[in-house]
CSV table of C-alpha atoms in Angstrom, one decimal:
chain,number,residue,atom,x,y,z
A,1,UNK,CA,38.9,49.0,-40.9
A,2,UNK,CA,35.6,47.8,-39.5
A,3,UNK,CA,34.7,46.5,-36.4
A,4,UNK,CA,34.0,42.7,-36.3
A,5,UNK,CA,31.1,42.0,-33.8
A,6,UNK,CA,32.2,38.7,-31.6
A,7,UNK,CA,30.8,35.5,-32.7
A,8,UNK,CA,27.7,34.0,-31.6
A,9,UNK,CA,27.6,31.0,-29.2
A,10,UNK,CA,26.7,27.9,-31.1
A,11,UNK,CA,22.7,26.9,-30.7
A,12,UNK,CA,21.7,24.6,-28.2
A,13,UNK,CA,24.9,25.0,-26.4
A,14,UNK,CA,24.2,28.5,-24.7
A,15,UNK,CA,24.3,28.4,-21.0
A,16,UNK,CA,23.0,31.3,-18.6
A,17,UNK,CA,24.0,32.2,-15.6
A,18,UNK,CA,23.1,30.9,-12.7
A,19,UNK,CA,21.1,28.6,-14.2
A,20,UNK,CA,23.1,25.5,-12.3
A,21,UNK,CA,22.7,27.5,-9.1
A,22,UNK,CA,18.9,28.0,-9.2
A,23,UNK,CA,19.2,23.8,-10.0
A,24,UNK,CA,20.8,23.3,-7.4
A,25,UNK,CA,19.1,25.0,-5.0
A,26,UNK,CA,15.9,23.1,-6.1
A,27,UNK,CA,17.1,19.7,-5.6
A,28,UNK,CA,16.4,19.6,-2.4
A,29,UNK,CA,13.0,21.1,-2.7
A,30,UNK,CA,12.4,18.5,-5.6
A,31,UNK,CA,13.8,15.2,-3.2
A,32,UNK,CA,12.0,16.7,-0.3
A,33,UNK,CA,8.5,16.6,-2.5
A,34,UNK,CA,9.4,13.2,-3.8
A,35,UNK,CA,9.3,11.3,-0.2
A,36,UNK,CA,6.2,13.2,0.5
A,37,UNK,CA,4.3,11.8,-1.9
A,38,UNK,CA,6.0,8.4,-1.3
A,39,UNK,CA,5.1,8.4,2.6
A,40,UNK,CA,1.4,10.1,1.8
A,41,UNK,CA,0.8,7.3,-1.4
A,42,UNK,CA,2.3,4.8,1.2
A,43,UNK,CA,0.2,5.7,4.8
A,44,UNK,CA,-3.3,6.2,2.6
A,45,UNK,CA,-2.9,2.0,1.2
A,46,UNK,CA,-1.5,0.9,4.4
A,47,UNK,CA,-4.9,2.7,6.2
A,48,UNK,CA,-7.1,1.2,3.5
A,49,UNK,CA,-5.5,-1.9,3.8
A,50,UNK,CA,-6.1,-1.7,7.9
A,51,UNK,CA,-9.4,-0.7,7.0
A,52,UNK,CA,-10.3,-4.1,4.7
A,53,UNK,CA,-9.3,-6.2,7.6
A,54,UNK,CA,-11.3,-4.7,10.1
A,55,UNK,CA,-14.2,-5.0,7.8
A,56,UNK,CA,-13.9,-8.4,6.8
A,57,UNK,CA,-13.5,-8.9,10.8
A,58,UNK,CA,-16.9,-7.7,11.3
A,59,UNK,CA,-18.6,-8.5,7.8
A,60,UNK,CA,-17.4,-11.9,6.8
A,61,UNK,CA,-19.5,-15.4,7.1
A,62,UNK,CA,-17.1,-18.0,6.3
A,63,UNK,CA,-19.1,-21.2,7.0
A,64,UNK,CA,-17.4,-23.8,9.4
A,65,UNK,CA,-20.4,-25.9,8.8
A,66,UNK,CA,-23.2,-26.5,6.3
A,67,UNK,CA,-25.8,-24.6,8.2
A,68,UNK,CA,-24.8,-21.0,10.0
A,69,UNK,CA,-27.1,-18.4,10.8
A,70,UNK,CA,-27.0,-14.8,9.3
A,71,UNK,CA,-27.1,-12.7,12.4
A,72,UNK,CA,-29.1,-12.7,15.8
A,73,UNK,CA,-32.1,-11.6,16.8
A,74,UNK,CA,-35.9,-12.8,16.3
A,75,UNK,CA,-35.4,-12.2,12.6
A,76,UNK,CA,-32.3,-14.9,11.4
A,77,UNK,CA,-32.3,-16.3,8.2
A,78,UNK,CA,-30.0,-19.4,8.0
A,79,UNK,CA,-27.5,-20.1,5.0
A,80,UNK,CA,-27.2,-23.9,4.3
A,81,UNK,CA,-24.4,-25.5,2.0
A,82,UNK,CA,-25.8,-28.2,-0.5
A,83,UNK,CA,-23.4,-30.8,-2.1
A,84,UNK,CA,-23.8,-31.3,-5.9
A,85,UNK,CA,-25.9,-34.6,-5.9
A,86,UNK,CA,-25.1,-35.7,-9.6
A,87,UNK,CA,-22.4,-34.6,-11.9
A,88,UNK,CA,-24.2,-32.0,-13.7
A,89,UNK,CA,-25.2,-29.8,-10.4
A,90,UNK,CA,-23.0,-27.2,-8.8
A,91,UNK,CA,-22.3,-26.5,-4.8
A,92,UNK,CA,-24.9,-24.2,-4.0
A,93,UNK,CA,-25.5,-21.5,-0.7
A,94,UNK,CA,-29.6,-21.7,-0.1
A,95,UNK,CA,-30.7,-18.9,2.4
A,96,UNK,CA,-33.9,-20.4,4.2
A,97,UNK,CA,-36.2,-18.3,6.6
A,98,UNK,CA,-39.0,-19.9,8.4
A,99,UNK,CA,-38.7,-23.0,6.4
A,100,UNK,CA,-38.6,-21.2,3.0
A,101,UNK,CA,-35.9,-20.4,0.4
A,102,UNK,CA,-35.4,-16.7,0.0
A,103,UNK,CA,-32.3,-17.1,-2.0
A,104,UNK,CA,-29.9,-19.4,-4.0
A,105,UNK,CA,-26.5,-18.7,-5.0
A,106,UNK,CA,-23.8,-20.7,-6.3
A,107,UNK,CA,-21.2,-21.4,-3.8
A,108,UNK,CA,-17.6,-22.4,-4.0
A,109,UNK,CA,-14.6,-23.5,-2.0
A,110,UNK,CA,-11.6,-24.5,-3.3
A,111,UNK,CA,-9.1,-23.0,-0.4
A,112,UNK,CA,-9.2,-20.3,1.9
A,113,UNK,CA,-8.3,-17.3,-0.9
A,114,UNK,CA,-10.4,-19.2,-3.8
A,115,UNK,CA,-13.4,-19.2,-2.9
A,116,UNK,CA,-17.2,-17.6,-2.5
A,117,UNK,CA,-17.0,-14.8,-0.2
A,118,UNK,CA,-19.7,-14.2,1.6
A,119,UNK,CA,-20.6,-10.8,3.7
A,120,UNK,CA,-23.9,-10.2,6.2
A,121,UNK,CA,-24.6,-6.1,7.1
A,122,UNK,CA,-27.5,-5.4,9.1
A,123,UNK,CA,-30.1,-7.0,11.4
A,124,UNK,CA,-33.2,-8.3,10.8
A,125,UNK,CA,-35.6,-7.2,7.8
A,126,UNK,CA,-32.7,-4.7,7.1
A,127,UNK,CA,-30.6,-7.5,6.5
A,128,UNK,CA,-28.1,-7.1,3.5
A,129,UNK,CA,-26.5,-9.9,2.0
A,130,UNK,CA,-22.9,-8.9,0.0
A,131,UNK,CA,-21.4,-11.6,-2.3
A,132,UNK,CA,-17.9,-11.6,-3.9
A,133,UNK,CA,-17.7,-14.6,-6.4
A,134,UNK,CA,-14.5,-14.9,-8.6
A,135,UNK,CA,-14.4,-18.6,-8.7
A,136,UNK,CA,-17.8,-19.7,-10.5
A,137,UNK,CA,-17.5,-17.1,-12.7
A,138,UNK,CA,-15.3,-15.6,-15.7
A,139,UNK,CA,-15.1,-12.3,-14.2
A,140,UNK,CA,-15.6,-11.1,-10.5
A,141,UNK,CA,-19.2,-11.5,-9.7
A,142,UNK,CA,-19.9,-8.3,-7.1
A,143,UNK,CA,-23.3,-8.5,-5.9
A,144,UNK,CA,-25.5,-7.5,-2.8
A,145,UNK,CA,-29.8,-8.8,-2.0
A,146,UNK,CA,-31.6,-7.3,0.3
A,147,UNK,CA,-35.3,-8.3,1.2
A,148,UNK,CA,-37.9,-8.0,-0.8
A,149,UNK,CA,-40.9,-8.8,0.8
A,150,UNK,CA,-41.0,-12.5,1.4
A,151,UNK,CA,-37.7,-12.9,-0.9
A,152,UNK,CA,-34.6,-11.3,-1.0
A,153,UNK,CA,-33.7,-9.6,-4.5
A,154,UNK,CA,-30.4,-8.0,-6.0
A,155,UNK,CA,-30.0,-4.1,-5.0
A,156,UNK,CA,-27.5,-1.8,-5.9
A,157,UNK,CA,-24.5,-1.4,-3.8
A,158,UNK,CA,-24.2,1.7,-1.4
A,159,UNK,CA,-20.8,3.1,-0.9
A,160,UNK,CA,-20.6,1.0,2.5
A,161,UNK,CA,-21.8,-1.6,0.2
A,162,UNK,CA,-18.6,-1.0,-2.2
A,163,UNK,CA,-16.4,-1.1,0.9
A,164,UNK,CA,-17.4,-3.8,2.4
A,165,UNK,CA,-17.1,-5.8,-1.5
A,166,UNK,CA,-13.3,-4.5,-1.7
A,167,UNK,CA,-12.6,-5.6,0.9
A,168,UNK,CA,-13.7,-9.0,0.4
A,169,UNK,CA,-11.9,-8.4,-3.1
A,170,UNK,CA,-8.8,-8.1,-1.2
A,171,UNK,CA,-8.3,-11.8,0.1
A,172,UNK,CA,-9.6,-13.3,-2.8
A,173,UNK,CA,-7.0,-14.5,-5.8
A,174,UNK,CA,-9.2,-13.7,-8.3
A,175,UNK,CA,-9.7,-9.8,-6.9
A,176,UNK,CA,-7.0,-8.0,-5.2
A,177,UNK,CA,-5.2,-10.2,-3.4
A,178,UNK,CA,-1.9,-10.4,-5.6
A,179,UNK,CA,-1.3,-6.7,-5.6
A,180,UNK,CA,-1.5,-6.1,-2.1
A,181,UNK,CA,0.9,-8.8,-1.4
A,182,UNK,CA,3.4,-7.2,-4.5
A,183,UNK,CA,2.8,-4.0,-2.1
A,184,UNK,CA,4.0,-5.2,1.2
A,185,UNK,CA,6.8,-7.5,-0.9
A,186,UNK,CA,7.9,-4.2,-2.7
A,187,UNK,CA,7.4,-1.8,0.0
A,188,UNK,CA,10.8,-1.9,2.0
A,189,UNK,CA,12.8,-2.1,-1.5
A,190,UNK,CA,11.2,0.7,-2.8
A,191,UNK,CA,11.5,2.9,0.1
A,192,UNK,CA,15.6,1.9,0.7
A,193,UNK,CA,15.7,2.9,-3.4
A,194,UNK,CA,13.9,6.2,-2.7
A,195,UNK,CA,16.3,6.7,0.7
A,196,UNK,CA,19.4,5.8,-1.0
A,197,UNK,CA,18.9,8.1,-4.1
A,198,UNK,CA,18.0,10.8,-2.3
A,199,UNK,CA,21.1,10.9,-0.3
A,200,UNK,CA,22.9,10.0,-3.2
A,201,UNK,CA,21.4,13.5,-4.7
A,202,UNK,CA,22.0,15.5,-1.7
A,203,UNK,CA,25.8,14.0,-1.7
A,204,UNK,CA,26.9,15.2,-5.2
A,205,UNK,CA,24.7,18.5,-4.4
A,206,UNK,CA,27.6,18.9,-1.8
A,207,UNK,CA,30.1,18.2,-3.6
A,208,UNK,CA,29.6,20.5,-6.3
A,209,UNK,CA,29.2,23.3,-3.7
A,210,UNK,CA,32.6,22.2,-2.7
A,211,UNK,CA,31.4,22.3,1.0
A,212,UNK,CA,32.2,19.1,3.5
A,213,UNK,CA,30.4,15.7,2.9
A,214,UNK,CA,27.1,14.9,4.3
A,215,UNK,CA,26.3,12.1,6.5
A,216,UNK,CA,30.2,11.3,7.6
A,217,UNK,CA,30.5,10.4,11.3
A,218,UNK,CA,34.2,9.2,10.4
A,219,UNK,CA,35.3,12.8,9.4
A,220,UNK,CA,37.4,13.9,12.5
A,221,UNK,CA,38.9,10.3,11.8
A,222,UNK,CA,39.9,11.4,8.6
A,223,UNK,CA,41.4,14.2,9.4
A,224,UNK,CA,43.4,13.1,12.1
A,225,UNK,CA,45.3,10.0,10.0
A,226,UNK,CA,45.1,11.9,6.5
A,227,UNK,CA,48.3,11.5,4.8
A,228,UNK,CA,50.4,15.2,5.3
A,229,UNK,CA,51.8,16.9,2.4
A,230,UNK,CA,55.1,17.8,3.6
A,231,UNK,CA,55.8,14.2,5.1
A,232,UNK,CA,55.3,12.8,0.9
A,233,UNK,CA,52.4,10.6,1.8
A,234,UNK,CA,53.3,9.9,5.0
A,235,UNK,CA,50.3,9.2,8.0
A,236,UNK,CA,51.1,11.5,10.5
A,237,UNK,CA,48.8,11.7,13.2
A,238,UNK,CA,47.7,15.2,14.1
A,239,UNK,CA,48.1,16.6,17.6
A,240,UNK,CA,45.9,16.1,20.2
A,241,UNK,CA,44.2,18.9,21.8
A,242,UNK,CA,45.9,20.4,24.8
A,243,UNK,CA,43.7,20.2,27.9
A,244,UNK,CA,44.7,23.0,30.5
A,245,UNK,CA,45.3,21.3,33.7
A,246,UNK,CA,43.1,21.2,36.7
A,247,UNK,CA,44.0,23.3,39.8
A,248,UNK,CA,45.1,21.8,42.7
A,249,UNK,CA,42.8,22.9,46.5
C-alpha cells in the first residue's frame, strides 16, 4: 500500500514558530520608539513656539498711539497712523523720515489677533521693516522694505527675516494662530492616550507571558485576602510573617 504524505496546512493560515515570540519581544522596542518620537515632535514645537514669543518680544511695534518711532539713535524714522478721511480711503501706516514719506502701507486693526503686524530689525540706515498683513488682504501678505536710498523698497526675506514673519504669523488669526492653540488644547489628551495605550500594550504583553501584572501596588493585598481553594471561596487571610523576638540585655 502506499504511503500517504500528510496534508498541507491550509494557505494563509500557516503559522511559524516563534513568530509570536519575536512579536512580542518587539513590542516594547516598538512603544519605546513611539514616545520618542512623541516627546522629540512635542519639545522641537514647544522650543519653536518659546522661540516666536521671544521674537515678537523684541521685534514687534504694536502702536499705542498714532505716531511711534522705529528705533533710537540719530537715524529714526517715525510710523504715523492716518484715519480714512472719506468712505472710499483705507487706514493707512505712513513711515516719515526728516519730514518725508519713505513708505505707505495699508494698516489695520480690528482686535489684538486681527490685525496688521508690524516688525522693526536693525538700526539706522540698516533698518529693516517686516510686515505680516492677513486682514487687508485675501491671502497673508508677508513682506519686508529696507532702504533704498532716500526710500525704502520691498527686499527679499533672509532666514531671520522668515523667523521673525512666523512668528508674527503665529498670533495672527489669519496665520498660525489656530493651530498652535489646537496644539496646547490637544497636547495633554494626546499624551494621556499615548501613556495609557502603551501600558495597555505592555499589560497584555504580560499577560500572555503568563508572568505577574505590571504596575500593581495592591498585589501583596491581593494575595493576602484572595479567596482559598480549600475553604470553597472563602476569604481567609494569610498568615502574617513571624518576627523572631528581640533579645533581652
Amino acid at each position: 500500500m502506499p504511503r500517504m504524505l500528510p496534508p498541507l496546512p491550509p494557505v494563509g493560515k500557516t503559522r511559524f514558530a516563534g513568530s509570536h515570540t519575536l512579536a512580542s519581544q518587539n513590542t516594547p522596542w516598538v512603544a519605546f520608539s513611539i514616545l520618542l518620537a512623541v516627546l522629540l515632535a512635542d519639545g522641537f514645537l514647544v522650543r519653536r513656539h518659546s522661540q516666536h514669543a521671544l521674537e515678537i518680544s523684541l521685534h514687534e511695534k504694536d502702536p499705542v498711539s498714532t505716531v511711534f518711532a522705529l528705533g533710537q539713535g540719530d537715524f529714526v524714522p517715525e510710523a504715523r497712523l492716518l484715519e480714512p478721511n472719506g468712505p472710499g480711503e483705507a487706514p493707512a501706516m505712513v513711515i516719515e523720515h526728516n519730514g518725508k514719506t519713505v513708505l505707505r502701507l495699508p494698516y489695520t486693526r480690528v482686535d489684538r489677533t486681527n490685525r496688521t503686524h508690524l516688525a522693526t530689525l536693525g538700526q539706522g540706515r540698516s533698518l529693516r521693516i517686516l510686515v505680516f498683513d492677513a486682514v487687508s488682504q485675501k491671502t497673508p501678505h508677508r513682506a519686508v522694505f529696507a532702504f533704498s536710498g532716500e526710500r525704502m523698497a520691498e527686499v527679499s526675506p533672509t532666514p531671520e527675516d522668515r523667523s521673525i514673519l512666523a512668528a508674527l504669523a503665529s498670533v495672527d488669526d489669519g496665520g498660525t494662530l489656530l493651530y498652535w492653540d489646537l496644539f496646547f488644547l490637544f497636547r495633554p489628551i494626546l499624551a494621556a492616550l499615548i501613556l495609557g495605550a502603551i501600558w495597555i500594550g505592555l499589560r497584555r504583553q504580560d499577560k500572555k507571558r503568563g508572568g505577574p501584572p505590571v504596575l500593581q501596588p495592591w498585589d501583596g493585598i491581593n494575595r493576602r485576602f484572595s479567596p482559598s481553594a480549600d475553604s470553597g471561596g472563602t476569604v481567609v487571610p494569610s498568615p502574617l510573617p513571624t518576627v523572631a523576638p528581640i533579645p533581652q540585655r
